Short mmCIF file of C-alpha atoms and ligand atoms in Angstrom, two decimals:
data_model
loop_
_atom_site.label_atom_id
_atom_site.label_comp_id
_atom_site.label_asym_id
_atom_site.label_seq_id
_atom_site.Cartn_x
_atom_site.Cartn_y
_atom_site.Cartn_z
CA MET K 1 -18.98 -6.65 27.15
CA ALA K 2 -20.67 -9.84 25.26
CA LYS K 3 -18.18 -11.74 23.60
CA ASN K 4 -19.43 -11.63 19.72
CA GLU K 5 -18.47 -8.15 20.20
CA ALA K 6 -16.33 -6.37 17.78
CA PRO K 7 -13.29 -5.98 19.06
CA THR K 8 -11.93 -2.01 20.48
CA ILE K 9 -9.11 -0.57 22.02
CA GLY K 10 -9.17 1.92 24.67
CA VAL K 11 -6.98 4.96 24.21
CA LYS K 12 -6.93 7.84 27.29
CA LEU K 13 -6.65 11.83 25.65
CA PHE K 14 -5.62 14.70 28.23
CA VAL K 15 -8.22 17.17 26.28
CA ASP K 16 -7.81 20.85 26.71
CA LYS K 17 -11.64 22.42 26.42
CA GLU K 18 -11.54 25.48 26.16
CA LYS K 19 -8.49 25.81 23.37
CA ARG K 20 -10.43 22.31 21.62
CA LYS K 21 -7.66 20.53 22.06
CA VAL K 22 -5.99 17.20 22.55
CA LEU K 23 -2.81 17.69 23.34
CA PHE K 24 -1.62 13.63 23.48
CA ALA K 25 -3.31 9.66 24.38
CA GLU K 26 -1.46 7.03 26.44
CA SER K 27 -2.48 3.55 25.91
CA ASP K 28 -1.39 1.20 25.69
CA LYS K 29 0.73 -0.36 23.16
CA GLU K 30 -1.94 -2.82 20.89
CA PHE K 31 -2.95 0.90 19.66
CA ILE K 32 0.60 1.53 18.82
CA ASP K 33 0.85 -1.74 17.04
CA VAL K 34 -2.11 -0.62 14.99
CA LEU K 35 0.01 2.73 13.89
CA PHE K 36 2.88 0.67 13.90
CA SER K 37 1.29 -0.88 10.93
CA PHE K 38 -0.57 1.56 9.04
CA LEU K 39 3.15 1.92 7.49
CA THR K 40 3.39 -1.62 6.30
CA MET K 41 -0.19 -2.13 4.54
CA PRO K 42 0.14 -0.85 0.65
CA LEU K 43 -1.15 2.37 -0.35
CA GLY K 44 -3.90 0.87 -2.93
CA THR K 45 -5.22 -0.64 0.21
CA ILE K 46 -5.21 2.91 1.92
CA VAL K 47 -6.89 3.97 -1.15
CA ARG K 48 -8.88 0.86 -0.93
CA LEU K 49 -9.76 1.19 2.48
CA LEU K 50 -10.42 5.12 2.46
CA ASP K 51 -13.12 4.03 -0.69
CA LYS K 52 -10.85 6.07 -3.20
CA LYS K 53 -10.75 8.82 -0.67
CA SER K 54 -7.50 9.21 0.28
CA GLN K 55 -6.81 12.38 -1.31
CA MET K 56 -3.36 11.80 -1.28
CA GLY K 57 -2.28 13.91 -4.51
CA CYS K 58 -3.22 11.45 -7.81
CA LEU K 59 -3.42 8.26 -6.12
CA ASP K 60 -7.56 8.26 -5.58
CA GLU K 61 -7.22 9.26 -9.83
CA VAL K 62 -4.81 5.83 -11.08
CA TYR K 63 -6.73 4.08 -8.32
CA LYS K 64 -9.98 5.01 -10.33
CA SER K 65 -8.36 4.30 -13.68
CA VAL K 66 -7.11 0.09 -12.99
CA GLU K 67 -10.67 -0.22 -11.64
CA ASP K 68 -12.18 1.24 -15.32
CA LEU K 69 -9.43 -0.09 -17.42
CA SER K 70 -10.42 -3.01 -19.44
CA THR K 71 -8.31 -5.87 -17.82
CA GLU K 72 -6.92 -6.58 -22.24
CA TYR K 73 -4.55 -3.66 -20.75
CA PHE K 74 -3.47 -5.69 -17.97
CA GLN K 75 -0.81 -8.81 -18.88
CA THR K 76 -2.84 -11.09 -16.78
CA LYS K 77 -6.46 -10.64 -15.40
CA ALA K 78 -4.21 -11.27 -11.69
CA CYS K 79 -2.67 -8.26 -12.79
CA LYS K 80 -5.82 -6.07 -11.91
CA ALA K 81 -6.08 -7.94 -8.65
CA MET K 82 -2.65 -7.26 -7.76
CA LEU K 83 -3.15 -3.30 -8.16
CA LEU K 84 -6.25 -3.07 -7.12
CA LYS K 85 -6.05 -5.76 -3.86
CA PRO K 86 -2.24 -5.67 -2.93
CA LEU K 87 -1.56 -7.81 -0.39
CA ASN K 88 1.34 -6.59 2.46
CA ALA K 89 4.34 -8.01 2.86
CA ALA K 90 4.36 -8.29 6.87
CA SER K 91 0.56 -9.83 6.83
CA SER K 92 1.80 -12.51 9.40
CA HIS K 93 2.42 -10.34 12.00
CA CYS K 94 -0.55 -7.57 11.10
CA CYS K 95 -3.04 -10.90 11.49
CA ARG K 96 -2.14 -10.27 15.23
CA LEU K 97 -3.16 -7.39 15.94
CA ARG K 98 -5.62 -5.87 18.20
CA ILE K 99 -8.18 -4.46 15.79
CA ASN K 100 -6.28 -5.42 11.85
CA ILE K 101 -8.17 -2.99 9.04
CA ASP K 102 -7.24 -4.22 6.44
CA ASP K 103 -9.48 -6.98 5.30
CA THR K 104 -7.01 -8.88 2.71
CA VAL K 105 -6.62 -12.51 3.30
CA PRO K 106 -3.25 -13.51 1.96
CA ARG K 107 -3.29 -17.19 2.62
CA VAL K 108 -6.20 -18.16 0.21
CA VAL K 109 -4.05 -20.37 -2.29
CA TYR K 110 -4.92 -20.88 -5.24
CA VAL K 111 -4.38 -23.72 -7.23
CA CYS K 112 -4.77 -25.62 -11.11
CA LYS K 113 -7.37 -28.31 -9.39
CA ASP K 114 -6.54 -30.67 -12.76
CA THR K 115 -4.59 -34.19 -11.50
CA SER K 116 -3.36 -34.55 -14.64
CA CYS K 117 -2.54 -30.45 -15.31
CA SER K 118 0.87 -30.97 -17.83
CA ALA K 119 2.31 -28.32 -15.42
CA HIS K 120 1.98 -30.84 -12.71
CA SER K 121 5.43 -31.36 -11.61
CA ASP K 122 5.91 -27.37 -10.89
CA ASN K 123 3.88 -28.02 -7.98
CA GLY K 124 2.82 -24.18 -8.62
CA ILE K 125 -0.05 -22.67 -6.21
CA SER K 126 -0.71 -18.54 -6.02
CA SER K 127 -1.87 -16.09 -3.84
CA ILE K 128 -3.63 -14.39 -6.21
CA PRO K 129 -7.05 -14.62 -7.07
CA ASP K 130 -7.00 -15.64 -11.51
CA THR K 131 -3.75 -17.03 -11.33
CA VAL K 132 -3.50 -18.85 -14.89
CA CYS K 133 -1.40 -22.55 -14.42
CA LYS K 134 1.35 -22.85 -16.72
CA CYS K 135 -1.19 -25.30 -18.47
CA GLY K 136 -3.80 -22.28 -19.54
CA LYS K 137 -5.72 -22.96 -16.25
CA VAL K 138 -7.20 -20.89 -13.50
CA MET K 139 -6.37 -21.82 -9.78
CA GLU K 140 -9.28 -22.29 -7.64
CA SER K 141 -8.90 -21.15 -4.46
CA PHE K 142 -8.25 -24.40 -2.42
CA GLY K 143 -8.80 -22.61 1.44
CA GLN K 144 -6.63 -20.77 3.76
CA CYS K 145 -2.67 -22.17 4.55
CA ARG K 146 -2.10 -21.83 8.00
CA LYS K 147 1.97 -20.71 7.82
CA TYR K 148 4.11 -21.38 5.35
CA ASP K 149 7.85 -22.30 5.46
CA GLY K 150 10.36 -19.61 6.94
CA ASP K 151 7.02 -17.62 8.55
CA THR K 152 8.61 -16.47 12.36
CA GLU K 153 5.72 -15.30 14.10
CA THR K 154 5.81 -16.12 17.93
CA ALA K 155 2.49 -16.49 19.52
CA PRO K 156 2.37 -13.06 22.16
CA ALA K 157 2.57 -14.53 24.92
CA ALA K 158 0.89 -15.09 27.35
CA CYS K 159 1.68 -12.03 29.59
CA SER K 160 1.79 -9.68 26.36
CA GLU K 161 5.35 -8.90 27.21
CA GLU K 162 5.47 -8.93 23.42
CA GLY K 163 3.25 -7.16 21.20
CA VAL K 164 3.28 -7.14 17.59
CA PHE K 165 5.32 -4.28 16.00
CA VAL K 166 5.81 -3.21 20.57
CA LYS K 167 7.42 -5.01 23.61
CA GLY K 168 7.43 -4.27 26.90
CA CYS K 169 4.81 -3.74 29.45
CA LEU K 170 4.19 -0.07 29.51
CA LYS K 171 2.10 2.86 28.42
CA PHE K 172 2.25 4.79 25.40
CA ILE K 173 2.63 8.68 24.82
CA VAL K 174 0.71 9.98 21.20
CA THR K 175 1.52 13.28 20.68
CA ASP K 176 -1.52 15.48 18.59
CA ASP K 177 0.66 14.68 15.52
CA LEU K 178 1.08 11.33 16.34
CA GLN K 179 4.02 11.18 17.84
CA VAL K 180 5.23 8.06 20.15
CA ALA K 181 7.02 8.06 22.64
CA PRO K 182 7.10 5.42 26.09
CA ALA K 183 5.09 7.15 28.47
CA SER K 184 7.37 9.51 31.14
CA THR K 185 7.02 12.34 33.52
CA SER K 186 9.40 13.84 32.14
CA LEU K 187 8.31 14.50 28.84
CA MET K 188 4.29 14.82 29.84
CA MET K 189 5.77 17.46 32.11
CA SER K 190 7.99 19.14 28.32
CA LEU K 191 4.12 18.89 26.68
CA PHE K 192 2.63 20.98 29.45
CA GLU K 193 5.48 22.65 28.82
CA LYS K 194 5.12 23.33 24.67
CA PHE K 195 0.97 23.90 25.29
CA GLY K 196 0.71 25.97 27.51
CA VAL K 197 -0.59 24.07 30.48
CA ARG K 198 -0.01 25.65 33.98
CA ASP K 199 -2.59 23.91 35.72
CA PRO K 200 -2.80 20.02 34.74
CA ALA K 201 -6.09 19.75 37.36
CA VAL K 202 -7.76 22.14 33.28
CA LEU K 203 -7.54 19.01 31.18
CA GLU K 204 -9.53 16.45 30.76
CA GLN K 205 -8.92 12.73 30.95
CA GLN K 206 -11.19 10.80 28.39
CA VAL K 207 -11.32 7.29 27.45
CA VAL K 208 -11.85 6.42 23.77
CA GLN K 209 -12.70 3.84 22.75
CA PHE K 210 -11.41 3.14 18.78
CA SER K 211 -13.61 0.49 16.87
CA SER K 212 -11.89 -0.45 13.28
CA GLU K 213 -14.77 1.83 11.73
CA LYS K 214 -12.73 4.27 13.94
CA ILE K 215 -9.10 3.29 13.92
CA THR K 216 -9.95 3.38 9.42
CA CYS K 217 -10.65 7.31 10.16
CA LEU K 218 -7.37 8.30 11.74
CA LEU K 219 -5.78 7.18 9.53
CA LYS K 220 -7.33 9.04 6.55
CA ARG K 221 -7.13 11.80 9.28
CA SER K 222 -3.44 11.15 9.85
CA LEU K 223 -3.07 11.91 5.71
CA THR K 224 -4.65 15.11 6.02
CA SER K 225 -4.31 17.01 8.86
CA LYS K 226 -2.13 17.76 11.95
CA GLN K 227 -3.80 17.50 14.98
CA PRO K 228 -5.64 13.31 14.61
CA LEU K 229 -6.16 13.20 17.72
CA THR K 230 -8.22 16.89 18.80
CA GLU K 231 -10.24 15.71 15.31
CA HIS K 232 -10.88 13.17 16.31
CA TYR K 233 -12.44 13.79 19.47
CA PHE K 234 -14.33 16.27 18.78
CA ASP K 235 -15.83 15.30 15.89
CA VAL K 236 -14.68 17.75 12.86
CA PRO K 237 -15.71 16.87 10.02
CA VAL K 238 -12.64 15.44 7.22
CA PRO K 239 -12.28 18.28 4.33
CA HIS K 240 -13.99 15.99 1.09
CA ASP K 241 -10.97 17.25 -1.41
CA ASP K 242 -8.58 19.20 -1.09
CA ALA K 243 -8.16 21.77 -4.11
CA SER K 244 -4.77 24.06 -2.48
CA LEU K 245 -2.64 20.76 -3.35
CA GLY K 246 -1.99 22.70 -6.18
CA THR K 247 1.20 22.39 -6.12
CA LEU K 248 4.11 20.40 -4.53
CA ALA K 249 7.64 22.88 -3.66
CA GLN K 250 9.87 22.63 -5.68
CA ASP K 251 12.40 20.97 -2.95
CA LEU K 252 12.40 18.09 -6.31
CA ASN K 253 15.36 15.21 -5.10
CA PRO K 254 18.79 15.30 -6.20
CA LYS K 255 19.49 14.05 -8.72
CA GLN K 256 21.88 11.07 -9.00
CA GLU K 257 23.08 9.46 -11.63
CA ASP K 258 23.99 5.96 -11.24
CA GLY K 259 23.75 3.44 -12.82
CA ASP K 260 20.28 2.99 -12.97
CA GLU K 261 19.65 6.20 -14.85
CA GLU K 262 20.08 5.02 -17.97
CA ARG K 263 18.05 0.92 -17.33
CA LEU K 264 15.20 2.48 -15.95
CA GLY K 265 15.23 5.90 -17.33
CA ASN K 266 14.92 5.70 -21.54
CA LEU K 267 11.24 6.63 -20.84
CA LYS K 268 9.65 8.48 -23.87
CA ILE K 269 6.20 11.11 -23.83
CA ARG K 270 5.04 13.18 -25.71
CA VAL K 271 2.59 16.23 -23.52
CA LEU K 272 0.14 18.07 -25.17
CA GLN K 273 0.59 21.55 -23.48
CA MET K 274 0.28 25.15 -23.54
CA LYS K 275 3.08 26.57 -25.92
CA ASN K 276 3.97 29.34 -23.09
CA ASN K 277 4.20 26.94 -20.69
CA SER K 278 1.46 27.40 -18.09
CA ALA K 279 -0.90 24.50 -18.52
CA LEU K 280 -0.39 21.11 -19.45
CA LEU K 281 -3.35 19.10 -20.51
CA TYR K 282 -2.02 15.62 -20.85
CA ALA K 283 0.96 12.89 -21.63
CA GLU K 284 0.76 10.16 -24.32
CA VAL K 285 2.82 7.57 -23.04
CA ASP K 286 3.02 3.45 -22.60
CA GLY K 287 3.15 0.63 -21.38
CA ASP K 288 6.30 1.44 -19.55
CA PHE K 289 4.76 4.81 -17.84
CA VAL K 290 1.73 3.35 -17.12
CA ASP K 291 3.77 0.47 -15.20
CA CYS K 292 5.63 3.58 -13.21
CA LEU K 293 2.12 5.76 -12.33
CA PHE K 294 0.12 2.08 -10.81
CA GLY K 295 2.92 0.07 -9.82
CA LEU K 296 2.57 2.56 -6.82
CA LEU K 297 -0.42 0.83 -5.25
CA SER K 298 1.57 -2.66 -4.74
CA ILE K 299 4.58 -0.04 -2.70
CA PRO K 300 4.02 -0.25 1.42
CA LEU K 301 3.27 2.71 2.59
CA GLY K 302 6.71 2.93 4.82
CA SER K 303 8.29 2.72 1.75
CA VAL K 304 7.26 5.60 0.44
CA MET K 305 7.96 7.67 3.70
CA LYS K 306 11.60 5.63 3.64
CA SER K 307 11.62 7.31 0.00
CA PHE K 308 10.38 10.58 -0.09
CA GLY K 309 10.82 11.79 3.84
CA GLN K 310 6.30 11.53 3.37
CA CYS K 311 3.32 10.47 1.66
CA SER K 312 0.91 13.14 1.52
CA ALA K 313 0.92 16.77 2.03
CA LYS K 314 -0.85 17.93 5.07
CA GLY K 315 -1.39 14.50 7.15
CA CYS K 316 1.30 13.49 9.87
CA LEU K 317 2.76 10.06 9.72
CA ASP K 318 6.00 10.97 9.17
CA ASN K 319 6.19 11.76 12.33
CA LEU K 320 5.16 8.12 13.21
CA TYR K 321 7.62 7.13 10.21
CA LYS K 322 10.53 8.86 12.71
CA SER K 323 9.22 7.63 16.04
CA ILE K 324 10.29 4.18 14.89
CA ASP K 325 14.13 4.72 15.05
CA GLY K 326 13.08 8.04 17.48
CA GLY K 327 11.41 8.03 19.98
CA ALA K 328 10.28 4.69 20.29
CA LYS K 329 12.59 2.85 19.45
CA GLU K 330 13.89 1.17 22.20
CA PHE K 331 10.39 0.19 22.37
CA VAL K 332 10.21 -1.50 19.20
CA ARG K 333 11.00 -5.21 18.07
CA GLN K 334 14.47 -5.76 16.85
CA ASP K 335 12.71 -8.06 14.35
CA CYS K 336 10.32 -5.50 13.47
CA GLN K 337 12.18 -1.98 12.82
CA SER K 338 12.71 -3.26 9.31
CA VAL K 339 9.28 -4.76 9.03
CA LEU K 340 8.70 -1.25 9.74
CA LEU K 341 10.79 1.59 8.32
CA ALA K 342 11.57 -0.87 4.50
CA PRO K 343 8.66 -2.73 4.26
CA LYS K 344 9.02 -5.23 1.35
CA LEU K 345 6.11 -6.12 -1.34
CA PRO K 346 4.97 -9.52 -1.39
CA PRO K 347 6.47 -12.53 -4.41
CA TRP K 348 5.80 -10.91 -7.57
CA PHE K 349 4.90 -7.19 -6.55
CA GLY K 350 8.55 -5.99 -7.56
CA CYS K 351 7.72 -3.49 -10.61
CA ARG K 352 9.61 -0.25 -12.42
CA ALA K 353 7.65 2.06 -9.52
CA SER K 354 9.24 -0.47 -6.72
CA LYS K 355 12.48 -0.79 -8.96
CA ILE K 356 12.14 3.22 -8.90
CA LEU K 357 12.21 3.34 -5.70
CA GLN K 358 14.69 0.72 -4.54
CA VAL K 359 11.29 -1.57 -2.55
CA ASP K 360 12.99 -5.02 -2.04
CA GLU K 361 10.59 -7.86 -2.88
CA LEU K 362 10.52 -11.24 -1.03
CA ALA K 363 10.86 -14.23 -2.70
CA PRO K 364 8.00 -16.77 -3.92
CA ARG K 365 7.09 -18.63 -0.38
CA GLU K 366 6.79 -22.41 -0.33
CA LEU K 367 4.30 -24.14 1.04
CA THR K 368 5.64 -27.93 2.64
CA ILE K 369 2.39 -30.20 2.63
CA ASN K 370 2.93 -34.08 3.37
CA ALA K 371 1.60 -35.05 1.26
CA CYS K 372 1.77 -35.25 -3.14
CA PHE K 373 1.12 -32.68 -5.10
CA SER K 374 -1.68 -34.37 -6.40
CA CYS K 375 -3.25 -35.90 -3.31
CA PHE K 376 -3.80 -32.29 -2.49
CA LYS K 377 -5.59 -31.10 -5.28
CA ILE K 378 -7.85 -34.22 -4.53
CA GLY K 379 -7.62 -33.78 -0.20
CA ARG K 380 -7.05 -29.86 -0.23
CA PHE K 381 -6.00 -28.97 3.62
CA SER K 382 -8.28 -30.67 5.01
CA ASP K 383 -8.07 -34.08 4.48
CA CYS K 384 -3.54 -34.34 2.89
CA ASP K 385 -4.09 -37.83 5.34
CA ARG K 386 -5.51 -39.82 2.66
CA CYS K 387 -1.61 -39.53 0.68
CA HIS K 388 -1.11 -41.99 3.28
CA ARG K 389 -4.35 -44.17 4.03
CA TYR K 390 -3.85 -48.05 3.47
CA ASP K 391 -7.44 -49.29 2.99
CA TYR K 392 -7.59 -52.78 5.17
CA SER K 393 -10.38 -54.40 3.79
CA ARG K 394 -8.84 -54.12 -0.44
CA ARG K 395 -5.72 -54.15 0.40
CA TYR K 396 -4.06 -51.47 -1.63
CA HIS K 397 -2.66 -47.64 -1.09
CA ILE K 398 -5.56 -45.28 -1.98
CA CYS K 399 -2.27 -43.13 -3.63
CA THR K 400 0.31 -44.94 -4.72
CA ASN K 401 2.13 -42.23 -5.28
CA LYS K 402 5.96 -42.76 -3.88
CA VAL K 403 7.18 -39.10 -2.69
CA LYS K 404 4.50 -38.51 0.39
CA SER K 405 4.76 -34.81 0.59
CA SER K 406 5.80 -32.11 -1.58
CA LYS K 407 7.09 -28.14 -2.03
CA LEU K 408 4.53 -25.96 -2.98
CA CYS K 409 6.12 -22.75 -4.53
CA GLU K 410 4.17 -19.57 -6.01
CA ALA K 411 3.57 -19.29 -9.94
CA ASN K 412 3.99 -15.72 -10.75
CA PRO K 413 0.49 -14.04 -10.96
CA LYS K 414 1.69 -11.84 -14.40
CA ILE K 415 2.84 -13.89 -16.87
CA GLN K 416 0.22 -14.98 -19.87
CA ILE K 417 -0.74 -17.87 -20.77
CA GLY K 418 2.58 -19.93 -22.72
CA GLY K 419 4.33 -16.22 -21.67
CA SER K 420 7.72 -16.64 -21.30
CA GLU K 421 8.97 -13.78 -19.62
CA LYS K 422 10.46 -12.92 -16.59
CA GLY K 423 6.88 -10.83 -16.42
CA ASP K 424 7.37 -7.63 -13.31
CA ALA K 425 5.37 -5.40 -15.73
CA TYR K 426 1.64 -4.74 -14.40
CA VAL K 427 0.24 -4.11 -17.50
CA ASN K 428 1.06 -5.18 -21.73
CA GLY K 429 2.42 -1.92 -22.50
CA LYS K 430 4.47 -2.72 -25.46
CA HIS K 431 2.25 -2.18 -28.30
CA THR K 432 -0.78 -0.15 -26.81
CA LYS K 433 -0.24 4.13 -25.45
CA PHE K 434 -2.35 5.40 -23.02
CA VAL K 435 -3.35 8.72 -22.60
CA VAL K 436 -2.92 10.01 -19.11
CA THR K 437 -4.01 13.40 -17.93
CA ASP K 438 -2.71 16.24 -15.76
CA ASP K 439 -4.80 14.64 -12.89
CA LEU K 440 -3.56 11.30 -13.27
CA ARG K 441 -7.12 10.15 -15.23
CA VAL K 442 -5.17 7.28 -17.49
CA LEU K 443 -7.71 5.62 -20.14
CA PRO K 444 -6.89 4.04 -23.66
CA LEU K 445 -5.62 6.07 -26.03
CA SER K 446 -8.10 7.04 -28.66
CA LEU K 447 -9.14 10.44 -30.46
CA ALA K 448 -13.27 10.73 -28.45
CA SER K 449 -10.74 10.39 -24.91
CA THR K 450 -8.12 13.04 -26.84
CA VAL K 451 -11.31 15.16 -27.91
CA LYS K 452 -13.00 15.95 -25.45
CA ILE K 453 -9.93 16.50 -23.02
CA VAL K 454 -9.24 19.81 -25.59
CA SER K 455 -12.79 20.43 -25.78
CA GLU K 456 -12.98 20.53 -22.15
CA ALA K 457 -9.85 22.08 -20.95
CA LYS K 458 -11.33 25.32 -23.52
CA ILE K 459 -8.50 26.20 -24.77
CA GLN K 460 -6.97 27.29 -28.55
CA THR K 461 -5.97 24.62 -30.20
CA SER K 462 -3.54 28.09 -31.93
CA ASN K 463 -2.36 28.07 -28.26
CA LEU K 464 -1.60 24.53 -28.06
CA VAL K 465 2.33 22.61 -28.65
CA GLU K 466 2.74 18.94 -28.61
CA LYS K 467 6.37 17.81 -26.98
CA GLU K 468 8.53 14.67 -26.89
CA ILE K 469 10.35 14.58 -23.41
CA THR K 470 12.57 12.29 -22.23
CA LEU K 471 12.33 10.95 -18.44
CA THR K 472 15.62 10.43 -16.47
CA LYS K 473 15.06 7.59 -13.62
CA SER K 474 15.05 10.90 -10.81
CA GLN K 475 12.26 11.74 -13.16
CA VAL K 476 9.81 9.47 -12.77
CA MET K 477 11.10 9.53 -9.33
CA GLU K 478 9.98 13.13 -8.42
CA LEU K 479 6.83 11.96 -10.77
CA GLN K 480 6.14 9.15 -8.46
CA ARG K 481 6.17 11.95 -5.31
CA ALA K 482 4.49 14.32 -6.98
CA VAL K 483 1.54 11.18 -7.25
CA LEU K 484 1.26 11.62 -3.96
CA LEU K 485 1.21 15.73 -2.35
CA SER K 486 -0.08 17.04 -6.29
CA ARG K 487 -3.64 17.50 -8.05
CA ASN K 488 -1.72 18.09 -10.88
CA THR K 489 1.35 16.39 -11.08
CA LEU K 490 2.30 16.19 -14.62
CA SER K 491 2.46 20.04 -15.14
CA SER K 492 4.30 20.24 -11.29
CA VAL K 493 7.17 17.92 -12.48
CA LEU K 494 7.31 18.85 -16.32
CA LEU K 495 6.31 22.70 -16.62
CA PRO K 496 8.97 25.17 -15.70
CA PRO K 497 8.30 25.89 -11.89
CA LYS K 498 7.85 29.94 -12.55
CA LYS K 499 5.09 29.52 -14.78
CA ILE K 500 3.32 27.07 -12.27
CA LYS K 501 2.90 29.31 -9.13
CA LYS K 502 2.05 32.28 -11.50
CA LEU K 503 -1.16 29.46 -12.05
CA ASN K 504 -0.66 29.58 -8.57
CA HIS K 505 -1.16 32.16 -7.59
CA LEU K 506 -4.17 33.10 -10.45
CA ARG K 507 -6.03 30.48 -8.38
CA TYR K 508 -5.75 31.63 -4.85
ZN1 LIG T 601 -2.87 -26.45 -14.25
ZN1 LIG T 602 -1.09 -39.32 -2.41
#
């Protein structure tokens, strides 16, 4: 293999050609690490990598809405970037994967270039493009830093006993529906029994190479199918769209009345619906509601699994998630359990959506550099030495600053110029109204957009009624779940279940 060739990971598949079924795969831990890394990815990253065809409920529509909304509807220009290209809080792990399909570069540092900046003493930096310095200037890319203070990554050992998330030098078995466990004779025998294999000789063993592109496709299949390996091997086309995602089952979350109920609830929305509850056209909402939808894009897949036990209506990533605390537990590195089971958000990504789902946010990272902030602004990462240099011929220090090191701290990209708010919302919402369609297209409220929706629905206006609804925290959480599972999110949660079922029957 040529040195510059893109990396691949070889996986051995055990195939029953007669039944056209991959029974299971045998792999090294490199492949398991890549599978587990899916759980650290923010939903927005997954939608982006799958080219807005993730088929996770209405999430693709939510993403497109963020793309199409003008930046004036966001707190800052950086907010839009945070939603469309969210960072992965576990990136220091993921950058060590044999194949990392997430192409965000989280260690790019943006800094206000102005050496006489009025906010100079803040030592503010950012990982998000278009972050605005307190002085009002837009921060610029200063290249990549190698490591933040407190990053605990270790280089992979030579024997490679330690993987990224997984340890040990053994083989793993991955079932067709992505259950992961260390390979053993007893497991193999139980799988043979499960699939009625009397003579293992009929199984063909095929080594397939997974490239970055194929891993991305596998991610998509694992969101849409219960047998991603079989479909991968036999090259079954991924369905373009799944119209069967009508309405999700009504096993909604038990209502938890806690202290947050009051604080986070009270989202007032107005809906336009049929008088007989058979359809909902759209909701008229404010920025807080939109923030609960958009914020989902920054939430890591593993956190969604933790809250809802699933992240798509048809996939099998729930099995992968359960393996971490189940079949594969013994071989998941201790320090990685929580990184996968309850992944956090990067600094400043916390928002209304993450608070409802109780996803924690990392504290702003710090970066100690061996130079004063002015010298860093001039020399960037490549020439921090200038701060210490002495010009012998002219007998003077290039930098007269006495303090020769500084601690850079991540600034909040959500704060507007001159803004004093705490700043955790993405959407600039207090004075703006939005229209949200049943399949979660979000538009600024205008008569043109509402008239269009009503006329496209082809419903007599006399059959329509407008209602005001105050959503509690648990209702918002149900909505968030429905975003991932249903194509008509609003009506599946806000209309009475019986009527919806009827509508569903009609559709089939
Ligand atoms: Zn500045
Ligand atoms: Zn200096």
